[in-house]
């Protein structure tokens, strides 16, 4: 919404919450039917062939894979890439690594194979237990023992809306990223028969990491930013994986740090970084504007080819996991 207010034409992908019927969906499906299909639609609607694209967390990893694939096939429609709390280098997986071991992997695989997907509720509890005092036990103490009502908190409400992951892509991602760290190897994975080379990504890239992120450690995000060959702007924001990204532009609750250089280590980068006492969104806006085209007339949603289906934010966003399972 804030980007729209700044004059950008914004398109978002609303991902369906998968069930067992989508068990065989692969990373190729997510690339072709997700990212590339979205680029096709944006180009058709706007009649623009150069597009700025952003991916958040796993979406950023998928975006990097897609850009390598598209460049290999001489498709240069993505003009800039923004990666929010994104990993390419999984050698330091953060606290999620606590769940991945020789003992746990067979159990995870069996659980996923039995259902046809990895249950989002299990994932939600797993994330909560990584910050158990704040995100798990506090609810038992305050709500159950003390009888207090929960304080309305939009980020925690959003965070509690879990998402399933189809079996095939989940097991592929688990083994190739977290276990074997194949993505940073040159041609370490292939998608649709095409070797993926992150080092060939040569468009301008904006990487955002957050200082207190326990899912994507900012040191690992920094190493990931050094995997591409394009001009990189790396920004470190305050707070964590969700709040540090959402940090509203006008309020600027958390600061951010910038450094125009990209030295070998994140410690060196931090030593040369400058703190800015406002939200990183304004920095991103300046970066995007300098790499975007001129202003055009305001666009109304919907075309003859792509008519409006629902009011924003769309039907998938409104379906919570518990409701979809009941149906």
Short mmCIF file of C-alpha atoms in Angstrom, two decimals, residues 7 26 52 69 97 127 150 164 171 187 191 193 205 231 265 268 285 290 301 308-309 314 320:
data_model
loop_
_atom_site.label_atom_id
_atom_site.label_comp_id
_atom_site.label_asym_id
_atom_site.label_seq_id
_atom_site.Cartn_x
_atom_site.Cartn_y
_atom_site.Cartn_z
CA UNK A 7 3.41 6.04 -7.33
CA UNK A 26 8.03 -29.04 -7.52
CA UNK A 52 11.34 -4.66 -10.51
CA UNK A 69 17.04 -19.67 -15.01
CA UNK A 97 19.16 -25.92 12.22
CA UNK A 127 8.98 -21.25 14.80
CA UNK A 150 -4.45 -11.39 24.60
CA UNK A 164 1.37 -25.91 4.35
CA UNK A 171 11.67 -32.45 0.76
CA UNK A 187 25.38 -25.53 -11.04
CA UNK A 191 15.62 -26.68 -12.48
CA UNK A 193 17.09 -29.18 -16.90
CA UNK A 205 20.12 -6.20 -6.21
CA UNK A 231 25.68 -4.31 -8.06
CA UNK A 265 32.92 -10.45 6.03
CA UNK A 268 33.91 -5.64 8.28
CA UNK A 285 12.09 3.82 -2.31
CA UNK A 290 16.54 5.67 -9.47
CA UNK A 301 -7.13 -2.88 -11.60
CA UNK A 308 -10.93 -8.35 -11.43
CA UNK A 309 -11.80 -11.59 -9.60
CA UNK A 314 -7.84 -11.69 -2.71
CA UNK A 320 -6.86 -19.51 7.28
#
